[in-house]
Short mmCIF file of C-alpha atoms in Angstrom, two decimals:
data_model
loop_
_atom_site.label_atom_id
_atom_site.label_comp_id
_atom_site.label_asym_id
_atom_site.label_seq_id
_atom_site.Cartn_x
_atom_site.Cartn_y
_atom_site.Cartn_z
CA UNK A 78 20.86 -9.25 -1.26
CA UNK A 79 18.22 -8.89 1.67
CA UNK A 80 17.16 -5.24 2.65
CA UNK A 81 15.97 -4.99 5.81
CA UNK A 82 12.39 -3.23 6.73
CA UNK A 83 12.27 -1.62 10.56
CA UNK A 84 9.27 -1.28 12.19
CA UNK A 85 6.64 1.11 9.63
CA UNK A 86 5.26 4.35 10.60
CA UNK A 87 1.19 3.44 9.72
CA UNK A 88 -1.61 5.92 9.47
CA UNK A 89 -4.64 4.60 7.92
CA UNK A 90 -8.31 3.00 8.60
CA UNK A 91 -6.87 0.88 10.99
CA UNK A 92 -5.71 3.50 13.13
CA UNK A 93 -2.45 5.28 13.59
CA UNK A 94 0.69 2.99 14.54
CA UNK A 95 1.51 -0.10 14.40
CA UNK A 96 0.40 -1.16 17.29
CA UNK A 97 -3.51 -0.07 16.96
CA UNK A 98 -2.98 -0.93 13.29
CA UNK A 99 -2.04 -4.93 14.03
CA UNK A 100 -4.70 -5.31 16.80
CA UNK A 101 -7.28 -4.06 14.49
CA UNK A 102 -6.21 -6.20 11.52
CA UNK A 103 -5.79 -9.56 13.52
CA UNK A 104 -9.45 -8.71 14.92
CA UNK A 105 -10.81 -8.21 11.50
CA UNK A 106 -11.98 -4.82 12.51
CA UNK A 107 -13.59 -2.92 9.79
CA UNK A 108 -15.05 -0.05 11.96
CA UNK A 109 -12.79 2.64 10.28
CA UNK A 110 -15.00 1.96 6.75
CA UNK A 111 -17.44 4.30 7.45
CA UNK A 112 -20.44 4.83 5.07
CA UNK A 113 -20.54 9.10 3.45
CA UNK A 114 -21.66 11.59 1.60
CA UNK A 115 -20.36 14.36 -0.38
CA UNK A 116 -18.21 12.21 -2.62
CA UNK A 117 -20.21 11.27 -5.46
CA UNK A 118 -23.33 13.31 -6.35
CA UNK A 119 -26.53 11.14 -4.91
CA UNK A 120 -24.43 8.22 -3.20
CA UNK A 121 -23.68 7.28 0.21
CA UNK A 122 -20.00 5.52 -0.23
CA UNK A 123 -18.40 3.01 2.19
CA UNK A 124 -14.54 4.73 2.70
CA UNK A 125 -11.80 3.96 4.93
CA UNK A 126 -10.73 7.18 6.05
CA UNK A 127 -8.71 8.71 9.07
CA UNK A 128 -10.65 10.17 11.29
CA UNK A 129 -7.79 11.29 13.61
CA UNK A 130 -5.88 14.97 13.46
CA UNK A 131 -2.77 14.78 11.42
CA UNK A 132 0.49 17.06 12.62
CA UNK A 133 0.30 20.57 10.45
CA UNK A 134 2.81 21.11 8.03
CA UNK A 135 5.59 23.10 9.46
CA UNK A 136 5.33 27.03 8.06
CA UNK A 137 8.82 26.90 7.47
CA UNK A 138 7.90 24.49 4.32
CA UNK A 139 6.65 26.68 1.57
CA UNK A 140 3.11 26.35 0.81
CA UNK A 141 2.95 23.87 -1.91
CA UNK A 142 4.05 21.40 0.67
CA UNK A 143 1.04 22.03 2.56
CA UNK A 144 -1.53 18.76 1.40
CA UNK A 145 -3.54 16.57 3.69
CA UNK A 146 -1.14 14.00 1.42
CA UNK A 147 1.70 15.56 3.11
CA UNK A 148 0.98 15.44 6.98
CA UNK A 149 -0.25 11.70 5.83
CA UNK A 150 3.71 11.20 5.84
CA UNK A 151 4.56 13.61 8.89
CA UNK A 152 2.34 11.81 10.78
CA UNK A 153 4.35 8.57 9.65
CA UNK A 154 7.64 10.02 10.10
CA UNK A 155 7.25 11.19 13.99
CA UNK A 156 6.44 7.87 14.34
CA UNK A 157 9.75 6.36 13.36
CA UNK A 158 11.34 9.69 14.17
CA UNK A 159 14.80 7.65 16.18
CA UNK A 160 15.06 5.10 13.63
CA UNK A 161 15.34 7.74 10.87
CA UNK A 162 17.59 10.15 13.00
CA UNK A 163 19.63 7.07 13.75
CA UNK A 164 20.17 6.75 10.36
CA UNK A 165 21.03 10.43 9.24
CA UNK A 166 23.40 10.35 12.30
CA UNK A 167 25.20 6.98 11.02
CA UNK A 168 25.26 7.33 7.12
CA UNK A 169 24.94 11.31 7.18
CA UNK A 170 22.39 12.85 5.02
CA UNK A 171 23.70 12.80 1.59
CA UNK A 172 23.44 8.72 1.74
CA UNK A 173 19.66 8.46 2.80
CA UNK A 174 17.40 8.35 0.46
CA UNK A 175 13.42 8.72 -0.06
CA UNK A 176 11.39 6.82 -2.20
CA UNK A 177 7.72 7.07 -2.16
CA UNK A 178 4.75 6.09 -4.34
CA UNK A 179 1.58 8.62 -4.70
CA UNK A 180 -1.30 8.64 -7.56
CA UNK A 181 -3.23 11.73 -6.27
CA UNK A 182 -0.54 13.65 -4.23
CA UNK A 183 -2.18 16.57 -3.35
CA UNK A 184 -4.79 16.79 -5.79
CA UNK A 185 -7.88 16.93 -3.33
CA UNK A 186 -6.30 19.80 -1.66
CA UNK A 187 -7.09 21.93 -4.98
CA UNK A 188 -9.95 21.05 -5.83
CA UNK A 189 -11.75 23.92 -4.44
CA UNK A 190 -9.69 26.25 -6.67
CA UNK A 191 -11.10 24.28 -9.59
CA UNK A 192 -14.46 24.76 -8.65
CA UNK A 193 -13.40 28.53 -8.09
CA UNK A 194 -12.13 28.65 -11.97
CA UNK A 195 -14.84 27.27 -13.31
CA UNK A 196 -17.81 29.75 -11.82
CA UNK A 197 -15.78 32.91 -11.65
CA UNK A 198 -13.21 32.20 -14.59
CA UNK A 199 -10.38 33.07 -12.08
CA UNK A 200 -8.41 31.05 -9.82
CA UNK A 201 -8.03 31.55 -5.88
CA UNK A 202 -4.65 33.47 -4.86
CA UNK A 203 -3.75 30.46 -2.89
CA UNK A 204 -3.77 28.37 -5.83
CA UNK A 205 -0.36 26.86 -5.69
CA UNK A 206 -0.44 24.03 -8.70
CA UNK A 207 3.07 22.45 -7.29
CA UNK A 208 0.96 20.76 -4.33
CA UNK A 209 -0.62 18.25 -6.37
CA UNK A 210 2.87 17.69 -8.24
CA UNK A 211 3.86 13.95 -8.21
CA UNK A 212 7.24 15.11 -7.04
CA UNK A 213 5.75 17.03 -4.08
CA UNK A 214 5.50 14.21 -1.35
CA UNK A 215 9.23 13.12 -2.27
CA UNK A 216 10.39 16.75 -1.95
CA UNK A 217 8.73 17.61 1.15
CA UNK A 218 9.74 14.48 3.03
CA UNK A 219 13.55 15.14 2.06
CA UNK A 220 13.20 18.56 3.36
CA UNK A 221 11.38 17.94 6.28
CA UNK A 222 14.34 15.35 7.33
CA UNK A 223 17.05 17.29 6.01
CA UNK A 224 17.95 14.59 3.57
CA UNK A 225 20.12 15.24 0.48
CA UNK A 226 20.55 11.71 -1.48
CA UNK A 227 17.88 11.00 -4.23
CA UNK A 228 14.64 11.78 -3.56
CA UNK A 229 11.49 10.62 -6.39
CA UNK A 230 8.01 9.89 -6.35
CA UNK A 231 6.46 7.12 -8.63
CA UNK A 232 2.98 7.25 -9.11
CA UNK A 233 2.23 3.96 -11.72
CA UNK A 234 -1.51 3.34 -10.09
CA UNK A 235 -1.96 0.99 -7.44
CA UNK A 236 1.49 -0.29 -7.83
CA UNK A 237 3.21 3.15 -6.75
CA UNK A 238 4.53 2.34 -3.46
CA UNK A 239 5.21 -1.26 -3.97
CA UNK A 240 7.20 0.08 -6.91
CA UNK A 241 8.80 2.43 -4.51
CA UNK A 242 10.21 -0.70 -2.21
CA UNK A 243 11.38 -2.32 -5.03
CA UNK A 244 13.44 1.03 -6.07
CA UNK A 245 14.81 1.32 -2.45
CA UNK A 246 15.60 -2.38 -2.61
CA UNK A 247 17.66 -1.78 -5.85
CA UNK A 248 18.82 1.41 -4.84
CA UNK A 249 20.82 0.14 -1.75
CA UNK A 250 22.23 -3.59 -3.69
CA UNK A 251 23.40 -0.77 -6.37
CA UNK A 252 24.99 1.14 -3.84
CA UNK A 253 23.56 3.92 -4.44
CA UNK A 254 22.62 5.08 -0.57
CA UNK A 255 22.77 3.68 2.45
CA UNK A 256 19.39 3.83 3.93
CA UNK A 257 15.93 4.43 1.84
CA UNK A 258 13.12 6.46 3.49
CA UNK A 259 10.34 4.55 1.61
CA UNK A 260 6.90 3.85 1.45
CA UNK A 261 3.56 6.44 -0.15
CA UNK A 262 0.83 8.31 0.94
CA UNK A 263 -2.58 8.72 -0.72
CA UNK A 264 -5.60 10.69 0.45
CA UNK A 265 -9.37 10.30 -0.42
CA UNK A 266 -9.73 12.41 -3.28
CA UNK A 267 -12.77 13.45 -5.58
CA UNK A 268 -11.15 12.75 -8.61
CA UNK A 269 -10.49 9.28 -7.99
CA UNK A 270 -13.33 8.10 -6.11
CA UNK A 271 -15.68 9.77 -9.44
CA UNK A 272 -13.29 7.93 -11.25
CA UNK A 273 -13.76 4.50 -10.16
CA UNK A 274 -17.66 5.58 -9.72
CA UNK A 275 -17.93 6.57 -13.35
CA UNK A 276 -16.17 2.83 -14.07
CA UNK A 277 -18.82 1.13 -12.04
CA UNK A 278 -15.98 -0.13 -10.00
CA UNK A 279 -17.49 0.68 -6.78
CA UNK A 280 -19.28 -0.80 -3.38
CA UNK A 281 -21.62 1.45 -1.99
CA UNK A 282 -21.25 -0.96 1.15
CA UNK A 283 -18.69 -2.81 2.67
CA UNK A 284 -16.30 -4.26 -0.14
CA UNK A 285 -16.35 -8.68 -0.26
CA UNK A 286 -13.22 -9.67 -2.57
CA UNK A 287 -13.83 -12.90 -4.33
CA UNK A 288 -17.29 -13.42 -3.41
CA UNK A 289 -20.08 -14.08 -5.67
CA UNK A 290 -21.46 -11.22 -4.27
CA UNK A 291 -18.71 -8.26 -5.21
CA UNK A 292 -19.48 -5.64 -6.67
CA UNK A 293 -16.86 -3.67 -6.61
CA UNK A 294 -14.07 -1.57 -4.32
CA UNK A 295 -14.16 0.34 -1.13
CA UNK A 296 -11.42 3.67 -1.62
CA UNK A 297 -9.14 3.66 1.56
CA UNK A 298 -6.61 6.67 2.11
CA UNK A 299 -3.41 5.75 4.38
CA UNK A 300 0.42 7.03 5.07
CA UNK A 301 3.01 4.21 5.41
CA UNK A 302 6.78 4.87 5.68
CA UNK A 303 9.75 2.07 6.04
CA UNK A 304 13.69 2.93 6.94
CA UNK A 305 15.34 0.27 4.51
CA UNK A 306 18.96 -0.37 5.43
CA UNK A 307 21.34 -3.23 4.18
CA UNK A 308 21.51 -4.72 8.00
CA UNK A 309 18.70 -5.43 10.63
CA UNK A 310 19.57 -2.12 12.24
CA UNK A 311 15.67 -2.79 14.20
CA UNK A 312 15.63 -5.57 16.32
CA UNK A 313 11.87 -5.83 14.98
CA UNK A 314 12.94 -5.49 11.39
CA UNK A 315 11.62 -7.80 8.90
CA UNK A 316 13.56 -8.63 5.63
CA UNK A 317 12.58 -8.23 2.44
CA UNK A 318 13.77 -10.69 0.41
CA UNK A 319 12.81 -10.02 -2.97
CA UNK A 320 10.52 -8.71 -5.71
CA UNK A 321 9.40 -8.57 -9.17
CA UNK A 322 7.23 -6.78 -11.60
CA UNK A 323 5.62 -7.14 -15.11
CA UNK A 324 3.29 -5.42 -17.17
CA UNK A 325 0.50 -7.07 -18.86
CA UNK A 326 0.37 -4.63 -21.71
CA UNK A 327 -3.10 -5.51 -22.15
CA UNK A 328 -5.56 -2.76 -21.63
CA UNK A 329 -5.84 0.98 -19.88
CA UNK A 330 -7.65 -0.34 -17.02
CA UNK A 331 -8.83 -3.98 -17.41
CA UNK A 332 -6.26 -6.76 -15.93
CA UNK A 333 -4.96 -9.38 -18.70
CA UNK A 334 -8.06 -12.16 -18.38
CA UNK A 335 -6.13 -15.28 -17.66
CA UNK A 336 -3.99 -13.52 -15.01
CA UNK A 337 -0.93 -14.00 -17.23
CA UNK A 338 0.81 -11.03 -15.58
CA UNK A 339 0.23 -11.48 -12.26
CA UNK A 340 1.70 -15.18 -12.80
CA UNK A 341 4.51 -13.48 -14.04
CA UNK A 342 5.06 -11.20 -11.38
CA UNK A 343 5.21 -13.59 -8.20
CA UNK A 344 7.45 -16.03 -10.25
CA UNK A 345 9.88 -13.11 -10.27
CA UNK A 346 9.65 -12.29 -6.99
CA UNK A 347 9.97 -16.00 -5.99
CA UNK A 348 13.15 -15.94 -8.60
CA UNK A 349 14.53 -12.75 -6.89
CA UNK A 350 14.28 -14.05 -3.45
CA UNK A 351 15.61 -17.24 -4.11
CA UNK A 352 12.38 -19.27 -2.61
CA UNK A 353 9.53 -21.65 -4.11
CA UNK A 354 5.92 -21.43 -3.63
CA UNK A 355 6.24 -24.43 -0.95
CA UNK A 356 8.21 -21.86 1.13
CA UNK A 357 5.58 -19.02 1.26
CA UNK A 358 3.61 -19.00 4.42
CA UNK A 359 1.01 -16.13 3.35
CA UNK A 360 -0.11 -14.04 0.77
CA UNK A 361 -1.60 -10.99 0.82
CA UNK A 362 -3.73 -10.48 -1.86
CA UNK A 363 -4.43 -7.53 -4.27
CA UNK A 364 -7.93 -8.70 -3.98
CA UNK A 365 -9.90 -5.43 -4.53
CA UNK A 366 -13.47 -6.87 -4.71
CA UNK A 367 -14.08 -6.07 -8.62
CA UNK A 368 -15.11 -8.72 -11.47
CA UNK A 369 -12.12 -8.72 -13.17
CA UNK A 370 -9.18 -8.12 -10.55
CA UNK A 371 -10.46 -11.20 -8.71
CA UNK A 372 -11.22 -13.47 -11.21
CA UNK A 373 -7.67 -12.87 -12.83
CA UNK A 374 -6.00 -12.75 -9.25
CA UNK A 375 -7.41 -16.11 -8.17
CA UNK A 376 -6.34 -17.89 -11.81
CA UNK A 377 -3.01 -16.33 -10.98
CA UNK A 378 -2.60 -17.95 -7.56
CA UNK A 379 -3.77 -21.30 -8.42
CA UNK A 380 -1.11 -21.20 -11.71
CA UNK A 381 1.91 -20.30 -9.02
CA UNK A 382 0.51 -22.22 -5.70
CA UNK A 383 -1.67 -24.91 -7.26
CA UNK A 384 -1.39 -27.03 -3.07
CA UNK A 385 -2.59 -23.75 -2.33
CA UNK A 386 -1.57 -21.10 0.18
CA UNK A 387 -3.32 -19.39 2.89
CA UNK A 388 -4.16 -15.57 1.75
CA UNK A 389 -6.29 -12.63 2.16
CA UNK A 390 -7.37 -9.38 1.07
CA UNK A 391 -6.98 -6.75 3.38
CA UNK A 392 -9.01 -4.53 1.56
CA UNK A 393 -12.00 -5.03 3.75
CA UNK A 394 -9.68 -3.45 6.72
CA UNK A 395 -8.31 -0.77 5.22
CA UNK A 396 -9.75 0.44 1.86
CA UNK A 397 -7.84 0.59 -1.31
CA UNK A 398 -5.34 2.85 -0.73
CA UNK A 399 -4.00 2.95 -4.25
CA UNK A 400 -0.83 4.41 -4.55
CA UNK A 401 0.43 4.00 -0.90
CA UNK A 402 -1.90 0.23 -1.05
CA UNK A 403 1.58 -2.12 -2.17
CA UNK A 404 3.24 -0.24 0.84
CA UNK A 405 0.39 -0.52 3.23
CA UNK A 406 -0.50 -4.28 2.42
CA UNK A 407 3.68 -4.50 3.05
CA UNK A 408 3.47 -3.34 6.41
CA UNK A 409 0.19 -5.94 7.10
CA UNK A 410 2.37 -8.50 5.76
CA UNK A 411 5.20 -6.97 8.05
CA UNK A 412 3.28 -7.32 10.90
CA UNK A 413 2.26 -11.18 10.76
CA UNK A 414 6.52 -11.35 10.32
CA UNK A 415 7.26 -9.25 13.00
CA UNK A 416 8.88 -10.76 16.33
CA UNK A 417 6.09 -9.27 18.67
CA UNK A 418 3.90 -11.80 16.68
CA UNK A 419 4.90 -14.83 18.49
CA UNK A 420 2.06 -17.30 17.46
CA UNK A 421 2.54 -16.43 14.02
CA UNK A 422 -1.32 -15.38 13.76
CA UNK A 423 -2.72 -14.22 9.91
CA UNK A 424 -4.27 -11.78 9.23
CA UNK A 425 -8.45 -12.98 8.14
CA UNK A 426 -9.74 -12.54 5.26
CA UNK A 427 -13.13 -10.63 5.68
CA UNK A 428 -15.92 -10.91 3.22
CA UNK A 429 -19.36 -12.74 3.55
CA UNK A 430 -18.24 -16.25 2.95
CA UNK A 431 -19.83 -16.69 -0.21
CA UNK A 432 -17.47 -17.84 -3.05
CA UNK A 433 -17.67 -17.59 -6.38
CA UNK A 434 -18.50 -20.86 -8.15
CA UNK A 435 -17.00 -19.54 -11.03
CA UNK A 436 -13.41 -19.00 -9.57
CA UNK A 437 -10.79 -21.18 -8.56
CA UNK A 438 -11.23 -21.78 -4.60
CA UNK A 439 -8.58 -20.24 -2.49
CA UNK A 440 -7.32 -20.76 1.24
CA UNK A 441 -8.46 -17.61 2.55
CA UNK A 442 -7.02 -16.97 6.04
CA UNK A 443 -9.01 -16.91 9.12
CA UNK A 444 -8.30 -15.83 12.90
CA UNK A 445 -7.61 -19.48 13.38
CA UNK A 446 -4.98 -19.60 10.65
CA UNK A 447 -0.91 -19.30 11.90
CA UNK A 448 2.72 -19.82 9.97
CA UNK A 449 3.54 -23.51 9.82
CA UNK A 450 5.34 -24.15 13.38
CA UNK A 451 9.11 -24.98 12.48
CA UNK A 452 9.48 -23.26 9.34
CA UNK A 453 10.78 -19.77 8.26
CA UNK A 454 7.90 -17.20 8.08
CA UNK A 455 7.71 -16.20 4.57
CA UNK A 456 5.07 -13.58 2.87
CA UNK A 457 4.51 -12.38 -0.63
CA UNK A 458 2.14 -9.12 -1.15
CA UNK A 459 0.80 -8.93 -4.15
CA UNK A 460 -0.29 -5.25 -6.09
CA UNK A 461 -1.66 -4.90 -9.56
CA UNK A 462 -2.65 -1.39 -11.25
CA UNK A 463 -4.13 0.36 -14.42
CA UNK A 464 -2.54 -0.53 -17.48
CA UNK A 465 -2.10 -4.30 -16.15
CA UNK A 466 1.42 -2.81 -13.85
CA UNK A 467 2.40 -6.02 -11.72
CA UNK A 468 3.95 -5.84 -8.29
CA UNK A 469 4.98 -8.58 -5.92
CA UNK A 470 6.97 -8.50 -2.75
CA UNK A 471 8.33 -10.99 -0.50
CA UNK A 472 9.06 -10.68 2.98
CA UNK A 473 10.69 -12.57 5.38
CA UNK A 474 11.05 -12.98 8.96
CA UNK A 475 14.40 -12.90 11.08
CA UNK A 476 15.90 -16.22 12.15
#
């Protein structure tokens, strides 16, 4: 069964909608990576932020709704605010669901009550721990829209959101709802950029996945949401066809070497969508600029496309997102499907053009590249986390 994606609600590096999001991607624009300090002790980091004001979180929601993570998806929702009223109208609220992916929720937003604890031994009276609660965004979202069907958050690493359109996906064939409310939201956070600092997993400049010269990622934050419904309720609404998942079992943070799980996880999603690696048009890589992720990433796609494919990381664009980056890198791929893309342009990949001798050589998409004229326009997007958690998606456009 096909669910069917409507137009996103985007806030991110890019910009915020879809419009200023696809011009900037099909340009290649990297001007929202932005090079600062204050993050890691000593270190100027490049970091795809937003730099535009979010909507404030309504004072009607109690307070440990109120997180930077939080207006991320406010933001998102005013603007799909008629497709999601549309669909609480139709179905009625107890058959819409949300499903949303998150790794940090709204961690950042107490971290200054941390440092409070630890040089007076006491914590701030604002000090609410619920808003960093994985189960916050979910909650908030459902309240906010006056939603009563099931409402969770997943948080498995980088895969959280992609794992979230897979849920809504399954959610709707299982009958379960009648219209999903899906997608994630991650901010910039201290904790996570130390993190992947203190793993030497960072680019102090501008990130260059699969390049001889990458040394590591570029932390993004963004807000994507998605109505999924059963029927192409949008008339821009892109289908998604299929997914599949695997877990490499492997190691806490180091991908399986030989790519095994990746493999495993686009063959599902070809499996689950009913096409073959002839019919894909586009991939959008995982591609996050580090040793390992890349070198296993590129074995991967040469094992399930070995005439090749054209691909890209959008990482350069956007930042790693992490747990809203499987439904961001959706929405890119959405956007290449979308009608209002009538030359079927791609998305470029943007690094310095210096491969890695070491790796097998991939197609990577340029702002020359388009979908094969006469064809359907097919895309996987690709996510893969901590603990070796595999995501693919596949997209499709409308006839």
């Amino acid at each position: 069964m096909n669910s069917w994606l409507g137009t996103p609600g985007i806030v991110c590096a890019l910009g915020a909608g879809i419009n200023a999001a696809a011009q900037a991607a099909f340009n290649g624009d990297t001007g929202g990576m932005v090079a600062q300090t204050g993050w890691v002790d000593g270190r100027s980091l490049t970091l795809g932020g937003y730099a535009g004001a979010l909507p404030p979180i309504p004072d009607t929601q109690p307070a440990q709704h109120h997180s930077r993570n939080n207006q991320l998806l406010l933001a998102c929702a005013a603007q799909i605010e008629p497709q999601l009223r549309r669909a609480i109208d139709r179905y009625g609220p107890a058959r819409v669901a949300v499903v949303l992916g998150t790794s940090t929720s709204g961690v950042n937003d107490n971290a200054p009550a941390f440092r409070q604890l630890a040089a007076t031994g006491t914590w701030p009276a604002s000090y609410d721990y619920r808003r960093q609660a994985l189960s916050s965004p979910a909650a908030f979202l459902a309240a906010h829209l006056g939603v009563s069907g099931p409402a969770c958050t997943l948080s498995t690493a980088c895969t959280s959101s992609a794992r979230a359109l897979l849920s809504a996906h399954r959610m709707l064939a299982a009958g379960l709802c009648d219209a999903v409310v899906c997608g994630g939201a991650d901010t910039l956070c201290r904790l996570t950029i130390n993190g992947f600092a203190t793993l030497e997993a960072v680019d102090d400049g501008l990130c260059v996945p699969f390049s001889a010269n990458r040394r590591g990622i570029n932390i993004g934050e963004a807000g994507v949401l998605f109505l999924m419904e059963r029927d192409a309720a949008d008339a821009h609404a892109v289908a998604l066809l299929g997914g599949g998942a695997s877990s490499d079992a492997w190691h806490m943070s180091a991908p399986e070497p030989s790519g095994a799980g990746a493999r495993l996880s686009m063959q599902a999603a070809l499996r689950s969508a009913g096409v073959s690696p002839a019919d894909i048009g586009w991939v959008n890589l995982h591609g996050t600029g580090t040793t390992h992720n890349d070198a296993m990433e590129s074995q991967a796609m040469q094992a399930v496309f070995p005439e090749g494919v054209p691909c890209a990381s959008t990482k350069a664009l956007t930042g790693h997102t992490l747990g809203a980056a499987g439904a961001m890198e959706a929405a890119l791929a959405w956007i290449t499907l979308s009608p209002g893309n009538a030359d079927g342009r791609l998305i470029p990949h943007v690094w310095d053009g210096q491969p890695d001798p070491a790796l097998p050589p991939l197609d990577f998409s340029t702002g020359r590249h388009r979908y094969a004229q006469g064809r359907p326009r097919i895309a996987v997007s690709n996510s893969f986390a901590f603990g070796g958690n595999n995501a693919s998606l596949i997209l499709g456009a409308q006839p």
